[in-house]
CSV table of C-alpha atoms in Angstrom, one decimal:
chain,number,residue,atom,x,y,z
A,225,UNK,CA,128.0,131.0,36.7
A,226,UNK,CA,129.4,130.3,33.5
A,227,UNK,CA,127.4,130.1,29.6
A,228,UNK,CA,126.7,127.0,28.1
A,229,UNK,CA,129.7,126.9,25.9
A,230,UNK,CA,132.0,127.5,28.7
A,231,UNK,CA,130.6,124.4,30.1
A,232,UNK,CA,131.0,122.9,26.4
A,233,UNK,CA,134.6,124.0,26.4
A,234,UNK,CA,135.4,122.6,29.7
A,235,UNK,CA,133.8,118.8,29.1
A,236,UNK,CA,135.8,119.3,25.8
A,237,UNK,CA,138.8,119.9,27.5
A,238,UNK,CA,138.4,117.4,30.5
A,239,UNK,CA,137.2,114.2,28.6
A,240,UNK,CA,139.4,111.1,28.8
A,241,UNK,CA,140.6,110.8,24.7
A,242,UNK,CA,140.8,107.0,25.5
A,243,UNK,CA,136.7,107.2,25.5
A,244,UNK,CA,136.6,109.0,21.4
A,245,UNK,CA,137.2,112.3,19.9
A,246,UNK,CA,133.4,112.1,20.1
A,247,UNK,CA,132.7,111.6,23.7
A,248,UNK,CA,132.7,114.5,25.3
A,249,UNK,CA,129.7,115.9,23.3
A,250,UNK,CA,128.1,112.5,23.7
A,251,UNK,CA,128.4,112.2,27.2
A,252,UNK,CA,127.2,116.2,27.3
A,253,UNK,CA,124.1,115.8,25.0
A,254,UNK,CA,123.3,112.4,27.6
A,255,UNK,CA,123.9,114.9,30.7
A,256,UNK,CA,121.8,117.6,29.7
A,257,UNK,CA,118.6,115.6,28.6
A,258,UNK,CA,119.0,113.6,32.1
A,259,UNK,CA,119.4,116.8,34.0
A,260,UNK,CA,116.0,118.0,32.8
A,261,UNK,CA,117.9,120.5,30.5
A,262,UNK,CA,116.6,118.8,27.1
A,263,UNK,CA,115.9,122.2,25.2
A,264,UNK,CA,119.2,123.0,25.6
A,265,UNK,CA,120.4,120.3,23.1
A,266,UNK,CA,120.0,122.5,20.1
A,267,UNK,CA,122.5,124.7,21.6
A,268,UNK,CA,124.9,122.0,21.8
A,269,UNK,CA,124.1,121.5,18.0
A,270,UNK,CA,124.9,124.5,17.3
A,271,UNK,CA,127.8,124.7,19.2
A,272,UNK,CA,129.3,121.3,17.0
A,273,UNK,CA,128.3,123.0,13.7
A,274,UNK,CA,128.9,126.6,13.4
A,275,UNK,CA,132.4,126.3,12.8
A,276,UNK,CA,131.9,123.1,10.2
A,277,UNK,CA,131.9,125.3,6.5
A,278,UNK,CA,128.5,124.7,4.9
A,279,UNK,CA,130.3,123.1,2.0
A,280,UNK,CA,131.2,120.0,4.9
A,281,UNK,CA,127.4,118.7,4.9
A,282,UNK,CA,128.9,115.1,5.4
A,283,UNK,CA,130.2,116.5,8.7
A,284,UNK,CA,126.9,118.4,9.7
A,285,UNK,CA,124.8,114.7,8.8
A,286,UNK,CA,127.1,113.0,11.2
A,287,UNK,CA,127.0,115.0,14.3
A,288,UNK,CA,123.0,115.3,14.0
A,289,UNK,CA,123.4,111.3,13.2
A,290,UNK,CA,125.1,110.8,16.7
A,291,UNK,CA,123.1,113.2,18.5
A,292,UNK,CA,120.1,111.6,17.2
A,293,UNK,CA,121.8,108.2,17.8
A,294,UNK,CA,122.3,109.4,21.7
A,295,UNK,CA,118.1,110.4,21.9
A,296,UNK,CA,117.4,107.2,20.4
A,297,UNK,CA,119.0,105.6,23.3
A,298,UNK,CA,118.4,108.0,25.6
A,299,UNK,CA,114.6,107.7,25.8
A,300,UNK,CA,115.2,104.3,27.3
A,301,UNK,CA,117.2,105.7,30.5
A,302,UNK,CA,114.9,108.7,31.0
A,303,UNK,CA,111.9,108.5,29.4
A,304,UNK,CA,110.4,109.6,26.2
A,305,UNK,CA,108.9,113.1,27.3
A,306,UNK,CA,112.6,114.7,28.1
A,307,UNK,CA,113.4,113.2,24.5
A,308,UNK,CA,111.0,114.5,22.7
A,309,UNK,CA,111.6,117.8,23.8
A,310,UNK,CA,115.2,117.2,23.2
A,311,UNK,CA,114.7,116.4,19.5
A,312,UNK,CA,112.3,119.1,19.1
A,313,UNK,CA,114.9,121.6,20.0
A,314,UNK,CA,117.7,119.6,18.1
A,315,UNK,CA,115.1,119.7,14.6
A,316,UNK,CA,115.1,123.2,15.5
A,317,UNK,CA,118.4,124.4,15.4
A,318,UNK,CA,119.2,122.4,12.2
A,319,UNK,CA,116.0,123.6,9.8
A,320,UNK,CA,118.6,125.3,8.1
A,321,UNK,CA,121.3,122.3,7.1
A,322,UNK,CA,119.3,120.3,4.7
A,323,UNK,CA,119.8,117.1,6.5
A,324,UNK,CA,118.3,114.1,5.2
A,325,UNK,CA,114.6,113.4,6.8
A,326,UNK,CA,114.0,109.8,5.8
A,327,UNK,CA,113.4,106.8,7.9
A,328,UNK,CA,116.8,105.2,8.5
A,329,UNK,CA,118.0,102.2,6.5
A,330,UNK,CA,117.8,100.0,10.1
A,331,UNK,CA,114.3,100.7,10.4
A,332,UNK,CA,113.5,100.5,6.6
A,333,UNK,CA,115.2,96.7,6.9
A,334,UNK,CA,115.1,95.8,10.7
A,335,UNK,CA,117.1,92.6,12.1
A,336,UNK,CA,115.4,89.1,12.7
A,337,UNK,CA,113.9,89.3,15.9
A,338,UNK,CA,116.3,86.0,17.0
A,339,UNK,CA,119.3,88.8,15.7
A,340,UNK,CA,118.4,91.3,18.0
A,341,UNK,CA,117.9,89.5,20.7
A,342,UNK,CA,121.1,87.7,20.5
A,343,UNK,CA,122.8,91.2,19.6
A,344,UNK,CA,121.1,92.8,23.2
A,345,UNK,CA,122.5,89.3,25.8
A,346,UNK,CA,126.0,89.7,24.4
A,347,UNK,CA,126.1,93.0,24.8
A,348,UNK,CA,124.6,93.0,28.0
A,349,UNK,CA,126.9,89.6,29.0
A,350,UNK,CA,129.9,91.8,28.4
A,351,UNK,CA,129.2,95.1,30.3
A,352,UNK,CA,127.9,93.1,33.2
A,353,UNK,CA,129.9,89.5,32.9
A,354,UNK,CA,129.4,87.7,36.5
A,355,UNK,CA,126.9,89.7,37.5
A,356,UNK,CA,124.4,89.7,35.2
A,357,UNK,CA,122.4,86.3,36.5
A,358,UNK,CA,123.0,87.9,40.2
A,359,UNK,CA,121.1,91.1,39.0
A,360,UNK,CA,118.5,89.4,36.8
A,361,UNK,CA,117.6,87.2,40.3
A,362,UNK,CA,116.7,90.3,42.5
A,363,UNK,CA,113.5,91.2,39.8
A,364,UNK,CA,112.3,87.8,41.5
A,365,UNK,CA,108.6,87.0,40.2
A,366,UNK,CA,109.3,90.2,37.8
A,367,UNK,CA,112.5,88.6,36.2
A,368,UNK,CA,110.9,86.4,33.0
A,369,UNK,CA,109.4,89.5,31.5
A,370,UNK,CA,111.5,93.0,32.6
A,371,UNK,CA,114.6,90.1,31.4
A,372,UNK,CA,112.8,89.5,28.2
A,373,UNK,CA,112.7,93.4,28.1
A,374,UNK,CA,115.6,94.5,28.5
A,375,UNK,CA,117.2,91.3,25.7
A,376,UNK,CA,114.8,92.6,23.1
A,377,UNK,CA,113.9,95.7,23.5
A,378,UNK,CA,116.1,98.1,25.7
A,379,UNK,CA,119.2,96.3,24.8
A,380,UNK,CA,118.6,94.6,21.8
A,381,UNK,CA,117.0,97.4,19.7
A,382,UNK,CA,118.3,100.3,20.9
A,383,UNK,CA,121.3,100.2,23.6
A,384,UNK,CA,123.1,97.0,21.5
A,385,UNK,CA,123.1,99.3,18.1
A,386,UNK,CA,126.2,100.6,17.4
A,387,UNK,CA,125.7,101.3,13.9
A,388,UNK,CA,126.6,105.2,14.7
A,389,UNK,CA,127.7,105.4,17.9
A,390,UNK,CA,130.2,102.9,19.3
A,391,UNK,CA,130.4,100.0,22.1
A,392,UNK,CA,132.1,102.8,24.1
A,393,UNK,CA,130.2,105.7,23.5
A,394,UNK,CA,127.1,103.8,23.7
A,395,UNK,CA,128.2,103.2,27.6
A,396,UNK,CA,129.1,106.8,28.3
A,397,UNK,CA,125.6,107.5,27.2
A,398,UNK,CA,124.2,104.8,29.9
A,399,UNK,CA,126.4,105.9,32.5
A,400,UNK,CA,125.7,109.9,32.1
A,401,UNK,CA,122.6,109.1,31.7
A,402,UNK,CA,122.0,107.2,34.7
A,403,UNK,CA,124.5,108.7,36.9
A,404,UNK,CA,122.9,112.0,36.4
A,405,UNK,CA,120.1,110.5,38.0
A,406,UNK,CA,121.6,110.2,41.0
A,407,UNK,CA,121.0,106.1,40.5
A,408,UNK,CA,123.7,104.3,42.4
A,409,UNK,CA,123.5,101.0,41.8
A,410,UNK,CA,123.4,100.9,38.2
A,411,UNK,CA,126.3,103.8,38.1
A,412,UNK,CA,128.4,101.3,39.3
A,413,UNK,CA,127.6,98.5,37.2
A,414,UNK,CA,128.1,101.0,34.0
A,415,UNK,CA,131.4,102.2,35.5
A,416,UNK,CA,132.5,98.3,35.4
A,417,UNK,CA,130.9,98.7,32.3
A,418,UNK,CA,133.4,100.7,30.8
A,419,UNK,CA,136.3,98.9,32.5
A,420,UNK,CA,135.1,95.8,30.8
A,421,UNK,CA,135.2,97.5,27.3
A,422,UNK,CA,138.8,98.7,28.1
A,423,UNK,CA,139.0,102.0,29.6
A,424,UNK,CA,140.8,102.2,32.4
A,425,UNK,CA,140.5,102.7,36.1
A,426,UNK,CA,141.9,106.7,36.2
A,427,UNK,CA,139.5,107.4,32.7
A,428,UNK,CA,136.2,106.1,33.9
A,429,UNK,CA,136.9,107.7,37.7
A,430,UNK,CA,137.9,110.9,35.9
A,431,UNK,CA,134.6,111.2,33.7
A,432,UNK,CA,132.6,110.0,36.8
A,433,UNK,CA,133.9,112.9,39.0
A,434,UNK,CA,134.0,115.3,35.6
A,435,UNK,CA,130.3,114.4,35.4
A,436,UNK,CA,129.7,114.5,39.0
A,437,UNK,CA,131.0,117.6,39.6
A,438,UNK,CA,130.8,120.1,36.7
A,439,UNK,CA,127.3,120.1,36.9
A,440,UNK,CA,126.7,121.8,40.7
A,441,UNK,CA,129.2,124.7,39.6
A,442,UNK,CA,127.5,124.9,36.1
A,443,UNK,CA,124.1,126.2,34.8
A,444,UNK,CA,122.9,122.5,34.2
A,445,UNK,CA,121.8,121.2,38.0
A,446,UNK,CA,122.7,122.8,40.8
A,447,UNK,CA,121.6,120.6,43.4
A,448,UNK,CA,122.9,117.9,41.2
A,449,UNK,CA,125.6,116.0,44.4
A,450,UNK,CA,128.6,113.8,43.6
A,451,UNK,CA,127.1,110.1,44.8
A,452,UNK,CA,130.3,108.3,46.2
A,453,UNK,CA,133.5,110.6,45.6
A,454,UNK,CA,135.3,108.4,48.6
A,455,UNK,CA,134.8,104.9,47.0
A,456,UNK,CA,134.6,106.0,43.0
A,457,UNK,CA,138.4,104.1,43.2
A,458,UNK,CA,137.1,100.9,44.3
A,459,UNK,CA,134.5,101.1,42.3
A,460,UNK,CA,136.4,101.4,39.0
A,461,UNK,CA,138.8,98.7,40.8
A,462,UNK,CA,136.8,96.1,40.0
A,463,UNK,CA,135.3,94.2,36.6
């Protein structure tokens, strides 16, 4: 079994650079609070800084910034408990970097309600195209208020905000997220997801069975069970 930054070092190594020099710890962080492993993310933290010279704060305040940025999100795919204890060990491992505590500037000034909700359908319109108004009509007498939901709140607030984290990492968060779940339904729409924001077919299939598989050999989850490795290429086929 190999240490956490071996498994660091290998998603490193293994991510798709079409998806951001960023991804790879974005879609780890994602992986290890949906895999129940939430303390560990100060550890990833700590990995990402210690070789960043102290005099390079700017860099420090970024990676908390997307890290926090992934929890922010997170908490929407997995529940607010495993983030919580993520961020607790994140605050942790940085009580030494001087990072800036106050409320951030979208918070301080938020959008117009009519802003974010418009923000959260396009979003959501682009990851899901056709088959958004098919998947909205299986919530049945549900579908006024979970679709008001996820425009306003899931999506609109926090999934829709790429004000630190991009269109493209914001997806690899939802689809490590989910797909660590074991959720296959919506892993599939948030591989077509990713095809529908340009990556193509061999990326997304290779962080789907990077993701799929490094956890079972890794300390993160081993009963953790690649859902579909048979039909990942049709999947990723289609948008």
């Amino acid at each position: 079994m190999g240490t956490l930054q071996d498994v660091f070092m290998a998603v490193q190594e293994k991510t798709p650079e079409s998806l951001g020099p960023n991804a790879w710890y974005i879609a780890t962080a994602a992986a290890l609070v949906s895999l129940g492993k939430a303390e560990e993310i100060g550890a990833l933290s700590v990995h990402l800084t210690s070789s960043v010279s102290s005099e390079h704060k700017s860099s420090r305040e970024q990676v908390s910034k997307r890290l926090r940025d992934v929890l922010m999100k997170e908490w929407t795919l997995v529940g607010i408990p495993l983030v919580v204890t993520a961020v607790a060990s994140l605050a942790q491992a940085e009580e030494d970097l001087e990072l800036d505590g106050h409320l951030s500037e979208k918070w301080r000034n938020p959008m117009h309600p009519q802003e974010v909700s418009q923000r959260g359908t396009t979003f959501m319109q682009t990851l899901y195209a056709q088959n958004l108004t098919s998947l909205f009509s299986t919530w049945g007498s549900h579908r006024e208020d979970f679709e008001y939901l996820e425009k306003n709140i899931i999506y609109g607030l926090y999934l829709s905000d790429h004000g630190v984290l991009s269109p493209i990492e914001a997806e690899v968060v939802i689809l490590t997220a989910i797909m660590c779940q074991g959720l296959k339904a919506p892993t599939i729409w948030h591989l077509r997801g990713l095809r529908r924001l340009g990556i193509s077919a061999e990326d997304v299939e290779a962080l789907y069975v990077h993701f799929g598989a490094f956890p079972s050999t890794s300390v993160l989850s081993p009963e953790f069970q690649v859902m579909f490795p048979d039909q990942i290429e049709n999947y990723v086929a289609e948008c």
